[in-house]
Tab-separated table of C-alpha atoms in Angstrom:
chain	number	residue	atom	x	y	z
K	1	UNK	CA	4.047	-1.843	21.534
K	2	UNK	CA	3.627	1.331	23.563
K	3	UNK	CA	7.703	1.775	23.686
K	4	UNK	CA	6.945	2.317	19.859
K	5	UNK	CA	4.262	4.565	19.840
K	6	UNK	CA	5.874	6.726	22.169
K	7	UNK	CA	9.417	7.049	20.245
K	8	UNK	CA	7.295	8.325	17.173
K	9	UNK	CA	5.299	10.850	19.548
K	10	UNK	CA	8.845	12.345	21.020
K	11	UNK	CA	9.804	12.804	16.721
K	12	UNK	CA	7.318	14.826	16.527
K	13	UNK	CA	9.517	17.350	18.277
K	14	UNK	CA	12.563	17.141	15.941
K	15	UNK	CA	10.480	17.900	12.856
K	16	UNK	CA	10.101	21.703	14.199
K	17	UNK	CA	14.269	21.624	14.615
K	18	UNK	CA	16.680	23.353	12.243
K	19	UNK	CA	18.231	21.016	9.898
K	20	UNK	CA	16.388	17.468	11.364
K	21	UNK	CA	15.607	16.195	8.165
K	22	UNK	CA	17.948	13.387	7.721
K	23	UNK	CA	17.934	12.771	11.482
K	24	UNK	CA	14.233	12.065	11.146
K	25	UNK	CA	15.278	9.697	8.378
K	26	UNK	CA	17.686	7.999	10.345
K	27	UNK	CA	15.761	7.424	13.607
K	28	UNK	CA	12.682	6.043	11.744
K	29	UNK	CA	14.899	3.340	9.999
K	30	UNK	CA	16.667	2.606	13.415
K	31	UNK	CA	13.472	2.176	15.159
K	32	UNK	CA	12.507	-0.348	12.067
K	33	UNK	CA	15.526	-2.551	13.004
K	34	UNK	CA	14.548	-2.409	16.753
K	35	UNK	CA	11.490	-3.475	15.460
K	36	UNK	CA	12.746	-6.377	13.347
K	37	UNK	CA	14.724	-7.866	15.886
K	38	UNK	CA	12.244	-7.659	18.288
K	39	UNK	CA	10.141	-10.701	16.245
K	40	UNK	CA	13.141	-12.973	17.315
K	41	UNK	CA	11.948	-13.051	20.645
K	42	UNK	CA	8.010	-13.176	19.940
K	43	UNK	CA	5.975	-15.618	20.913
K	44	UNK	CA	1.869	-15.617	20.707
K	45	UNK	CA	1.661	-13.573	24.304
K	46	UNK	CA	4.011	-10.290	23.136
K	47	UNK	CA	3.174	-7.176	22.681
K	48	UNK	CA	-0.762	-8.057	24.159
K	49	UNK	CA	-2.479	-5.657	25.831
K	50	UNK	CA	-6.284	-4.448	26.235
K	51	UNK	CA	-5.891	-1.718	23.329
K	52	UNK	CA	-3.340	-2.851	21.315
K	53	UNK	CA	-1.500	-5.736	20.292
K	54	UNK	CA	0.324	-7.433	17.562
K	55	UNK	CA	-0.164	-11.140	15.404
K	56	UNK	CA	2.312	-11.998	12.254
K	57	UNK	CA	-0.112	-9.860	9.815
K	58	UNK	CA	0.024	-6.633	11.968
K	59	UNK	CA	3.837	-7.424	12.449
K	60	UNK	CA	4.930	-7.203	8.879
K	61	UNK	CA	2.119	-4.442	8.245
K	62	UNK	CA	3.819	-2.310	10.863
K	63	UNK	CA	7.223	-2.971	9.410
K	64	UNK	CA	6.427	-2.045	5.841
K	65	UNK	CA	4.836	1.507	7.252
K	66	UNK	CA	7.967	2.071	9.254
K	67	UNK	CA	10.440	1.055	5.826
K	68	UNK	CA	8.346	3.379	3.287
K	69	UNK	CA	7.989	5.814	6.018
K	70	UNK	CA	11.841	6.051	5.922
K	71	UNK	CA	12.201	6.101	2.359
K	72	UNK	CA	9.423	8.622	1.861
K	73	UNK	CA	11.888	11.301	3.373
K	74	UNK	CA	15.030	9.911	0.824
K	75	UNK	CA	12.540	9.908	-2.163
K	76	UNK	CA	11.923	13.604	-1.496
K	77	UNK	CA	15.019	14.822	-0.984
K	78	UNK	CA	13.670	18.007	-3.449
K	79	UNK	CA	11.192	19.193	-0.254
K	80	UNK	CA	14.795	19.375	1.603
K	81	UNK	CA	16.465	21.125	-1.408
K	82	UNK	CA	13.826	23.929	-2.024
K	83	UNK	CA	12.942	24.438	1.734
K	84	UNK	CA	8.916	23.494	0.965
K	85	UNK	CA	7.898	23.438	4.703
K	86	UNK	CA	9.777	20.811	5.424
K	87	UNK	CA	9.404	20.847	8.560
K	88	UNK	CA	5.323	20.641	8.502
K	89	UNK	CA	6.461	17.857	5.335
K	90	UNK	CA	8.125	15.432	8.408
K	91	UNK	CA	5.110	16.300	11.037
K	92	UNK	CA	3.112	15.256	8.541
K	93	UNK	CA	5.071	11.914	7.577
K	94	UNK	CA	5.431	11.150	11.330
K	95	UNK	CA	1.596	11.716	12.195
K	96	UNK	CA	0.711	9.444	9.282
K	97	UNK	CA	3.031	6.836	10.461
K	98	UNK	CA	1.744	6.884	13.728
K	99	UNK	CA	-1.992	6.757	12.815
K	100	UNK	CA	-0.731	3.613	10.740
K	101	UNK	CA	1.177	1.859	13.828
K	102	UNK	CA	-1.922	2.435	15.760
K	103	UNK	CA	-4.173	1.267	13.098
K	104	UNK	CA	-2.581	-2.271	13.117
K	105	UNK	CA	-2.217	-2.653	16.287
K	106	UNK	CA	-5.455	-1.740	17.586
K	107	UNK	CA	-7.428	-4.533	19.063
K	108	UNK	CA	-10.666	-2.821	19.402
K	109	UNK	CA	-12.856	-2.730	16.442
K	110	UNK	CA	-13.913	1.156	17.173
K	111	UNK	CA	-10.114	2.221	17.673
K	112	UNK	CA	-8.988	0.387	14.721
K	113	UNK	CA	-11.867	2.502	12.843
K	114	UNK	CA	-10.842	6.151	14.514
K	115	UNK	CA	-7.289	5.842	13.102
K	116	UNK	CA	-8.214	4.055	9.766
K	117	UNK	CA	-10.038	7.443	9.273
K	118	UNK	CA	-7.362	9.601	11.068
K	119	UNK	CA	-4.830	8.393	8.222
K	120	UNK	CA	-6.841	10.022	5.519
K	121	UNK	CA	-6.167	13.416	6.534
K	122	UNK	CA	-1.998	13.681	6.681
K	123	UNK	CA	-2.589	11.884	3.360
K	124	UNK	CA	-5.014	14.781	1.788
K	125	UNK	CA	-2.236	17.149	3.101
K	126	UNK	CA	0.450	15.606	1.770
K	127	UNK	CA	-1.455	15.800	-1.688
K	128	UNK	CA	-2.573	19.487	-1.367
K	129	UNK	CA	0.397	20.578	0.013
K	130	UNK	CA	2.773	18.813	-2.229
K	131	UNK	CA	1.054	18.401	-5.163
K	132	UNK	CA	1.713	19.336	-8.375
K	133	UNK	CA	-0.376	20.457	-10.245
K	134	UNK	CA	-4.200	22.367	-9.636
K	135	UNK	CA	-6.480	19.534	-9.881
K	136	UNK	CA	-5.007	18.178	-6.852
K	137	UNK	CA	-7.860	19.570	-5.180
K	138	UNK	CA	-10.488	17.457	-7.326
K	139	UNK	CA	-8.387	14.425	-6.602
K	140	UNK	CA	-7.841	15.138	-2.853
K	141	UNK	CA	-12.142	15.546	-2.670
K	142	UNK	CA	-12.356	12.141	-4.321
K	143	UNK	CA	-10.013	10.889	-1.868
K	144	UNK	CA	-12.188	12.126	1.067
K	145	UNK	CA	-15.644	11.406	-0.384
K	146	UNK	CA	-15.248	7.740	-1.695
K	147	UNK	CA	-13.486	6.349	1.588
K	148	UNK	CA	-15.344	8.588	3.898
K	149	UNK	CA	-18.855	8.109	2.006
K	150	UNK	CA	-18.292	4.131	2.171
K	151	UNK	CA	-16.792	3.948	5.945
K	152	UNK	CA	-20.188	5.799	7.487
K	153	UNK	CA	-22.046	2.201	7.362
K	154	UNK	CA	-19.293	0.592	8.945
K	155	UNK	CA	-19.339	3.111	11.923
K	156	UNK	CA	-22.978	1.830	12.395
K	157	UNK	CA	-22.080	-1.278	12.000
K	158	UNK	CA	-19.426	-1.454	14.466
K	159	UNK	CA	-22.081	0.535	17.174
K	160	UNK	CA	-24.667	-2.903	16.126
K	161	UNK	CA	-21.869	-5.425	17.321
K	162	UNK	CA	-21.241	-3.131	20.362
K	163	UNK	CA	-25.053	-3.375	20.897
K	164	UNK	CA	-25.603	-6.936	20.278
K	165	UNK	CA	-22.562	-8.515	21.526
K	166	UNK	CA	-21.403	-5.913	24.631
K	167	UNK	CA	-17.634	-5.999	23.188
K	168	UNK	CA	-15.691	-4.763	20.309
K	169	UNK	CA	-11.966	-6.569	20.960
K	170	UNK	CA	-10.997	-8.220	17.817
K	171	UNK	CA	-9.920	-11.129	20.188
K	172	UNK	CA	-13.440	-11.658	21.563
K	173	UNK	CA	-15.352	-11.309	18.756
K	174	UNK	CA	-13.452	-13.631	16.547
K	175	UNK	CA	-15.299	-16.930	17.249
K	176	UNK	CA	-18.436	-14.905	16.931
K	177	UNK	CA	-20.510	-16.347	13.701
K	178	UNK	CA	-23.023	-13.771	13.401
K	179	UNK	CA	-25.784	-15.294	11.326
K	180	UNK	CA	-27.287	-14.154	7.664
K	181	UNK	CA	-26.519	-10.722	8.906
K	182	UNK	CA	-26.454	-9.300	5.107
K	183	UNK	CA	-26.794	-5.363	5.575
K	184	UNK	CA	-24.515	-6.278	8.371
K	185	UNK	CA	-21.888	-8.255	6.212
K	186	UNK	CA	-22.508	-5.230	3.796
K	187	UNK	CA	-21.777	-2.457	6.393
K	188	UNK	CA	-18.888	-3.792	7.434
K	189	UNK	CA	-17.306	-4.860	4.154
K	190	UNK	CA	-18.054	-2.131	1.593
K	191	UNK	CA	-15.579	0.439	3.671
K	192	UNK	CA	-12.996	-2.137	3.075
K	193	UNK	CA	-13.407	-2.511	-0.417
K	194	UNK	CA	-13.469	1.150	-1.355
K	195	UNK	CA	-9.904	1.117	0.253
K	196	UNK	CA	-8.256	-1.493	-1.507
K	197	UNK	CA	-9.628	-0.561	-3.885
K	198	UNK	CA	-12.093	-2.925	-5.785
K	199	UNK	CA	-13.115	-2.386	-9.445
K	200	UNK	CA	-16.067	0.194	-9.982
K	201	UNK	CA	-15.150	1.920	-6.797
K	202	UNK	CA	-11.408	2.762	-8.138
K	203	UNK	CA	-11.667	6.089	-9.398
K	204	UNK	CA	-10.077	8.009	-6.295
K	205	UNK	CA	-6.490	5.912	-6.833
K	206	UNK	CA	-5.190	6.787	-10.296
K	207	UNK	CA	-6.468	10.513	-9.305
K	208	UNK	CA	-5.023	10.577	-5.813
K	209	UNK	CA	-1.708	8.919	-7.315
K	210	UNK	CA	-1.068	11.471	-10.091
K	211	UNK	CA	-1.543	14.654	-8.475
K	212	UNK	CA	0.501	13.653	-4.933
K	213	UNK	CA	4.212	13.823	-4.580
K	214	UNK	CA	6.285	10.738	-4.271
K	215	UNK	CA	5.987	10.709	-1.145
K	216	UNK	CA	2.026	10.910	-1.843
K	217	UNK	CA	2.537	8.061	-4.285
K	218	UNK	CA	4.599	5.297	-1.955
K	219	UNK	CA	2.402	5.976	1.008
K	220	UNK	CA	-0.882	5.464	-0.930
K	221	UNK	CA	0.879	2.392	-2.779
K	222	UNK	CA	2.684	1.092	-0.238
K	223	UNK	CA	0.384	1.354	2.793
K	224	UNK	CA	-2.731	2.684	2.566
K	225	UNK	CA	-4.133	0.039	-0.215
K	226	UNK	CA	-2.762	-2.443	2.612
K	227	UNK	CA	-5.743	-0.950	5.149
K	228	UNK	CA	-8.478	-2.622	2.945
K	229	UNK	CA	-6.774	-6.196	3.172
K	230	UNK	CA	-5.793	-5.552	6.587
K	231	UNK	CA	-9.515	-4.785	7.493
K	232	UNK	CA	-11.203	-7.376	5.745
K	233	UNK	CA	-8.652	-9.787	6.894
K	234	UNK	CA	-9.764	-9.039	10.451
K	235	UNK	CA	-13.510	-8.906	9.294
K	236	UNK	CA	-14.047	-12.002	8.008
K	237	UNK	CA	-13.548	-13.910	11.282
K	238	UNK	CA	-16.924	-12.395	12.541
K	239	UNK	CA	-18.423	-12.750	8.816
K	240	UNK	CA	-18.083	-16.270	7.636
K	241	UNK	CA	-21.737	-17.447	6.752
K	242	UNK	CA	-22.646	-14.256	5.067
K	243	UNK	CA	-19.569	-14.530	3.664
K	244	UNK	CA	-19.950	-17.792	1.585
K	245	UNK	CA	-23.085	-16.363	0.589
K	246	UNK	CA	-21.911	-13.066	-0.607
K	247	UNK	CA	-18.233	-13.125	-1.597
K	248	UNK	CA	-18.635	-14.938	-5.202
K	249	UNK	CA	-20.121	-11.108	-6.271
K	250	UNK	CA	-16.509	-9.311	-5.289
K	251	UNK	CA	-14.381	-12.177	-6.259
K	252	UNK	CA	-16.218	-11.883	-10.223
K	253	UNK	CA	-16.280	-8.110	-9.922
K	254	UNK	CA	-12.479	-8.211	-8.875
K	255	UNK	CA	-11.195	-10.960	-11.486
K	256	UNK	CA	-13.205	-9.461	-14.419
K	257	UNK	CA	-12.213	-6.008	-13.331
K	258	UNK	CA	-8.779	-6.235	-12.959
K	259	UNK	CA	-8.679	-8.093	-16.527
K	260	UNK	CA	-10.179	-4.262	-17.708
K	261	UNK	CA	-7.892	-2.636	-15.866
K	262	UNK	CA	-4.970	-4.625	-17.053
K	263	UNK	CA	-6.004	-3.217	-20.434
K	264	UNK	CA	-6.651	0.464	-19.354
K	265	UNK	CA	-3.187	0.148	-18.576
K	266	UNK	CA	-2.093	-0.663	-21.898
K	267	UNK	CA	-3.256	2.653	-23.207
K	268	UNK	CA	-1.478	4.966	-20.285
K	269	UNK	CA	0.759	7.447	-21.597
K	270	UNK	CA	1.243	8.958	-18.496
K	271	UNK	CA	3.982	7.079	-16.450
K	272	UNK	CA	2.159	7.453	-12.753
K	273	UNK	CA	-1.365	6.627	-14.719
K	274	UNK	CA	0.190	3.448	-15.553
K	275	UNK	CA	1.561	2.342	-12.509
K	276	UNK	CA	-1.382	3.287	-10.325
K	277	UNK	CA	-3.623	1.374	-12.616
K	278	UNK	CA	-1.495	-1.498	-12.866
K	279	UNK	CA	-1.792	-1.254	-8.475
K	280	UNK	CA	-5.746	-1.784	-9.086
K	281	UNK	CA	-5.254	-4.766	-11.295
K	282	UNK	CA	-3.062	-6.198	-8.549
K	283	UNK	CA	-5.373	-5.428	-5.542
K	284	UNK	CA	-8.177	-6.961	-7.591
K	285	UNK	CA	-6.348	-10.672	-7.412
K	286	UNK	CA	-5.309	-10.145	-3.846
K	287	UNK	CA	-8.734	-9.252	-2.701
K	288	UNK	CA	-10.762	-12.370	-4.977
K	289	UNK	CA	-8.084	-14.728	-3.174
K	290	UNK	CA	-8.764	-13.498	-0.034
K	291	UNK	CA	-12.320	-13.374	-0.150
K	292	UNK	CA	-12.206	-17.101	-1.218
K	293	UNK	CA	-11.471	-17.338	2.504
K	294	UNK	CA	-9.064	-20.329	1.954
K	295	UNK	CA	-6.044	-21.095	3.918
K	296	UNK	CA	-3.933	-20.379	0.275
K	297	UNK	CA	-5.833	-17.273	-0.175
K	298	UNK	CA	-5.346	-15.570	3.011
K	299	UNK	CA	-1.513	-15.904	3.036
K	300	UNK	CA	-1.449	-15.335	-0.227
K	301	UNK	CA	-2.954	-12.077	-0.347
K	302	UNK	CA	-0.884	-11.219	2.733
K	303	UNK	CA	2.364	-12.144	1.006
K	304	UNK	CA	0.958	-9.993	-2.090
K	305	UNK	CA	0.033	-7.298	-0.087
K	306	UNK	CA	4.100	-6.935	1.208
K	307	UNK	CA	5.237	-7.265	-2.429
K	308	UNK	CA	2.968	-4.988	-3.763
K	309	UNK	CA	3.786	-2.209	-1.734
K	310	UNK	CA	7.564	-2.435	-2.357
K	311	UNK	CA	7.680	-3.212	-5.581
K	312	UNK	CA	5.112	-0.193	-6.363
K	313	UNK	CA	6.840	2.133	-4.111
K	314	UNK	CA	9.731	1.274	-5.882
K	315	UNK	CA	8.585	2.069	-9.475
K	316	UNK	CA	6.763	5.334	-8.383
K	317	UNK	CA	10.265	6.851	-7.404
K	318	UNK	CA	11.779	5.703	-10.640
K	319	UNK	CA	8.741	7.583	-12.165
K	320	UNK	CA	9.619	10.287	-10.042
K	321	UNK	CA	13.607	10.542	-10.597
K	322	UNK	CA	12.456	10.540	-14.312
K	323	UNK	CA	10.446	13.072	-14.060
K	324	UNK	CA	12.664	15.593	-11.852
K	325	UNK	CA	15.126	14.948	-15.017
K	326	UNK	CA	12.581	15.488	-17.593
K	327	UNK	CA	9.694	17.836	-16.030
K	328	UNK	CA	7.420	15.329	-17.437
K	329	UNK	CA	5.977	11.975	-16.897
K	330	UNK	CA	4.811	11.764	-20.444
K	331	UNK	CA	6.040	8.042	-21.768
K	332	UNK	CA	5.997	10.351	-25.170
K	333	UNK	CA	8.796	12.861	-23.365
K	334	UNK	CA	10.711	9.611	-21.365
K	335	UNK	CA	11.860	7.523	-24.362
K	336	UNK	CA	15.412	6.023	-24.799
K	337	UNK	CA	16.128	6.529	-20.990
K	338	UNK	CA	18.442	3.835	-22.197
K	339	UNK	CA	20.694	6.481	-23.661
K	340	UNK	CA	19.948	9.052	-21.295
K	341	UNK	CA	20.514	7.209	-17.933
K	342	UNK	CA	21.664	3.772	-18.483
K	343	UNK	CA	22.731	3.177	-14.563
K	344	UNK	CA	19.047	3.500	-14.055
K	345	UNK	CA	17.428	0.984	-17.022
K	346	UNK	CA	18.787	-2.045	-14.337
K	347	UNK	CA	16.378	-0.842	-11.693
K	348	UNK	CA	13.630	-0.178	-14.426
K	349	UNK	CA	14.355	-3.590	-15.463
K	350	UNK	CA	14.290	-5.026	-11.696
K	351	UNK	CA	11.316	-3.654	-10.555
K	352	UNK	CA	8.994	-3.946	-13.770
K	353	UNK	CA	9.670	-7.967	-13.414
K	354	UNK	CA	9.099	-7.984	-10.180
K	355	UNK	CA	5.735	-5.857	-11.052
K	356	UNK	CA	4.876	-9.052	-13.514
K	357	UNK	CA	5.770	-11.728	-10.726
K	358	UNK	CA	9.056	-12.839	-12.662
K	359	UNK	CA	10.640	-15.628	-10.397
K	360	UNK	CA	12.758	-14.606	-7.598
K	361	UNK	CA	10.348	-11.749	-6.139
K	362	UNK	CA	7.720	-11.861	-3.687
K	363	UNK	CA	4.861	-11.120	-5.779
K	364	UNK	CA	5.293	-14.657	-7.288
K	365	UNK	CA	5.203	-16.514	-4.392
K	366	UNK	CA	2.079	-14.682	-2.935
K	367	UNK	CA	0.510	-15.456	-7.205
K	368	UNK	CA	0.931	-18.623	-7.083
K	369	UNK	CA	-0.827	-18.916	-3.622
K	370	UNK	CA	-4.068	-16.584	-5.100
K	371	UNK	CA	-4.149	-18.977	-7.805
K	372	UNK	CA	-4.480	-21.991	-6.264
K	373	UNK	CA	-7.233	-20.387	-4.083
K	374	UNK	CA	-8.826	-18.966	-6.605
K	375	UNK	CA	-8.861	-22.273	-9.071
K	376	UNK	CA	-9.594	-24.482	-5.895
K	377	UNK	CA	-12.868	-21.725	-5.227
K	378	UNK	CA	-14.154	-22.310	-9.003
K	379	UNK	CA	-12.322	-23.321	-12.218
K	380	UNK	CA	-14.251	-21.055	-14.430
K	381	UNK	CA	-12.006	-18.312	-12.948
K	382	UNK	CA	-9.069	-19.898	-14.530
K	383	UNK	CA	-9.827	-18.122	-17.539
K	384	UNK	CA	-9.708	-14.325	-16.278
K	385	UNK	CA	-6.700	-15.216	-14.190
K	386	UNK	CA	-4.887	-16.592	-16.984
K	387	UNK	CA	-5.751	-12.845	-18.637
K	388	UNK	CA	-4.675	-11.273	-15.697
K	389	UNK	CA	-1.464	-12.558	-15.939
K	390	UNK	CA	-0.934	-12.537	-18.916
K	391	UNK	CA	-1.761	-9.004	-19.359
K	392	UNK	CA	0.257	-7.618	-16.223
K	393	UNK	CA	3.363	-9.184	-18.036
K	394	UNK	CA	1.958	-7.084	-21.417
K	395	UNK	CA	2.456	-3.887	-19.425
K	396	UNK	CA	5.098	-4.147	-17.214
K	397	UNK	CA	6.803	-4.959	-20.805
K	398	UNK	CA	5.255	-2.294	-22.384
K	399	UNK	CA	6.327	0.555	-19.624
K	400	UNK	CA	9.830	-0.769	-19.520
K	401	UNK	CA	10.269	-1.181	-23.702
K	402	UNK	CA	8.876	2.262	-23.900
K	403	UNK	CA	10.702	4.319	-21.551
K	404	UNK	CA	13.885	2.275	-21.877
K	405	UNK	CA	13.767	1.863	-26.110
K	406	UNK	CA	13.234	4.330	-29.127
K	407	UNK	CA	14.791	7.843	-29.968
K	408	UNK	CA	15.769	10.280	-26.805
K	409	UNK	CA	13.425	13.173	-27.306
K	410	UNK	CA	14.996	16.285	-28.632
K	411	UNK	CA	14.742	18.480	-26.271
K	412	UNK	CA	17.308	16.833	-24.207
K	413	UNK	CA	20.953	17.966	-24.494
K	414	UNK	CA	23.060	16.475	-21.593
K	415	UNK	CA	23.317	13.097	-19.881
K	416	UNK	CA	22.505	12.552	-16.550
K	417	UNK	CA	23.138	9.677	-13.863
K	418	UNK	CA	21.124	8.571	-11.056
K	419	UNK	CA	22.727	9.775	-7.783
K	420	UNK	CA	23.975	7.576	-4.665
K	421	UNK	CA	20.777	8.614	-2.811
K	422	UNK	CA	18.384	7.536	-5.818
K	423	UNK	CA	20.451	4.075	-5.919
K	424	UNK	CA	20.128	3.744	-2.158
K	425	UNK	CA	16.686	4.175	-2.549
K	426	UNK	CA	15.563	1.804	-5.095
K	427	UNK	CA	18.128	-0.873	-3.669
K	428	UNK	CA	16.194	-0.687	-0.607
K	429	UNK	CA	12.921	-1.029	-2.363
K	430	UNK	CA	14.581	-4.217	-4.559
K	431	UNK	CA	16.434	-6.009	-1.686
K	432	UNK	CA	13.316	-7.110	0.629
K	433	UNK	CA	11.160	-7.945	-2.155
K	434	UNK	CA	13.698	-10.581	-3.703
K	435	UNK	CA	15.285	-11.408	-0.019
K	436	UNK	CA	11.997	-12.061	1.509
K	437	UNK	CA	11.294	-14.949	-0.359
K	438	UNK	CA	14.188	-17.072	1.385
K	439	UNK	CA	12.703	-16.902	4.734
K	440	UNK	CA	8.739	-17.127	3.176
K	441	UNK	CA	7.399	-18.727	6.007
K	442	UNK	CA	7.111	-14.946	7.757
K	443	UNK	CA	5.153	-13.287	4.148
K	444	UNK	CA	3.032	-17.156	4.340
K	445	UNK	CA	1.888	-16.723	8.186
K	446	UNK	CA	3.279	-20.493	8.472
K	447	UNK	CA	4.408	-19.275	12.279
């Protein structure tokens, strides 16, 4: 793991280089195939060590930081263009994917908090720096407040399990049961939940994702929603007893909240609005199937959690190639794209059915595990998930029969393709989440 870590610490230096920018790009997706081929030879015993380590969830957490990590720099090709500090753009990129290699593949519960926190702040930057417009600021506070204001009782409780239990490795603690501990379970789950984040608490997302840059927008999609799951997913071996006890309050806040969202999104008119809410809606199944704390639900949400932050990554750059067109992410301004860029309508296509779970995609397999789960936990649920999805097809539908369909707006005069670079980018986004399904057993933890 360390051989890793230090390759991204030695970047750091070619982001302060004349003309690195691609270079950057290009070591960060060569050290992802290192990385990939390195699983061949894993076993259990890899990569241990007493501060950090790796299982199959860290592994494909790490690999989906280092792919949208690599794509972040081709999405914003515009940074390059215009000369925006792009050098402090790359430090930036590099930092955050750093504190995210560290964060899942720290095996002490204290470390694993210190960088969960340290990725907040090249995330605010990225927003405030390379933002658009002024209320970035408001949306970058939010940002900070909610997931620092909800991760101050899980420093304490981290310092109790130090106290009571003399250890914080994830590897010790994990047949730990620690009993009725409910300001405990509390503590150590609401940080968690803020992240991912759960209904009522999801304010700071559709804020944070329409003021940042794409960049902003595929690292907060991609990743950062991931550090909730990831967390509680590590959690929940220590809290299993408060856990039965608690979890049916999430799980109906989750299910009935993400049928709300579902129709929040209906009424977006604003293209990153729409896809950030639609994120919500989809975090809310992954975390009621998780919480279920079945075998089904825990792949499942992993497998989710993979597809999720492709397939969203994905659609936020088509947002954003439609906007750089268009100065506007109106869906009022972006009508008949059809017309306008027809090259692109296949990749709108592509990635809003694999936003609704349509078959070949990830996100289906990973559904069909959260259901089961979910319908095994209680069958009353069945009838908000059969909302759910019935409503995530409604919008996917709706953003892709909207932007594609009706009359090109007239202040539009010329026609414009997508570029190689913008193909590249969204074929990279497209090809793991349909290829990964062949080899599931990876996204399913059946190792």
């Amino acid at each position: 793991m360390l051989k890793f870590i230090f390759v991204l610490v030695f970047m750091f230096f070619f982001s302060f280089l004349k003309n690195f920018y691609w270079m950057v790009q290009n070591l960060i997706f060569l050290l992802t195939f290192i990385f990939m081929i390195n699983l061949s030879s894993m076993n259990y015993f890899n990569y241990i060590s007493y501060y950090f380590g790796l299982d199959m969830i860290s592994y494909g957490l790490i690999l989906l930081s280092f792919w949208i990590c690599g794509l972040m720099l081709m999405a914003s090709e515009s940074v390059y263009l215009l000369n925006n500090h792009k050098s402090l753009f790359i430090f930036m990129i590099l930092f955050l994917l750093l504190m995210l290699v560290l964060t899942f593949s720290s095996m002490s519960m204290f470390m694993f908090y210190l960088f969960f926190e340290a990725s907040l702040i090249p995330t605010l930057f990225l927003i405030l720096g390379w933002g658009y417009q002024p209320e970035r600021l408001q949306a970058g506070i939010y940002l900070l407040f909610y997931t620092l204001l909800a991760s101050l009782p899980l420093l304490i409780g981290i310092f109790y399990i130090l106290n009571f239990m003399n250890t914080l490795s994830f590897t010790l603690l994990s047949n730990c049961f620690f009993m009725n501990m409910n300001l405990l379970y509390l503590s150590l789950v609401f940080a968690f939940l803020v992240k991912m984040p759960m209904f009522l608490v999801h304010l700071w997302l559709p804020k944070a994702h329409v003021e940042a840059p794409v960049s902003g927008s595929m690292i907060l999609a991609g990743i950062l929603l991931k550090l909730g799951g990831y967390g509680l997913l590590r959690m929940f071996s220590l809290l299993q007893i408060s856990g039965m006890k608690f979890n049916y309050w999430w799980i109906s806040i989750s299910l009935v909240g993400g049928v709300l969202i579902s129709l929040v999104c209906l009424r977006q008119t604003d293209l990153k609005a729409l896809i950030a809410y639609s994120s919500v809606a989809h975090m809310g199944i992954v975390l009621s199937g998780l919480l279920t704390m079945s075998y089904w639900g825990l792949t499942g949400s992993y497998a989710l959690m993979i597809a999720h932050g492709l397939c969203s990554s994905g659609l936020f750059c088509l947002a954003n190639i439609s906007y750089e067109r268009m100065g506007s992410r109106s869906l009022l301004i972006n009508k008949g794209l059809l017309n306008f860029m027809p090259s692109l309508s296949l990749w709108w296509f592509l990635l809003c059915s694999g936003n609704m779970a349509a078959p070949p995609s990830l996100n289906l397999l990973g559904e069909i595990s959260l259901l089961n789960s979910i319908v095994a936990w209680s069958w009353v649920s069945l009838i908000m998930l059969s909302l759910l999805s019935f409503f995530s097809a409604a919008y996917s539908l709706y953003l892709f029969a909207y932007s594609q369909h009706g009359k090109v707006y007239s202040g539009i005069y010329f026609f414009s393709g997508g570029s190689l670079r913008e193909f590249l980018l969204l074929m990279l986004h497209w090809l793991p989440l349909n290829l990964l399904i062949l080899k599931s057993s990876f996204c399913m933890l059946w190792i």
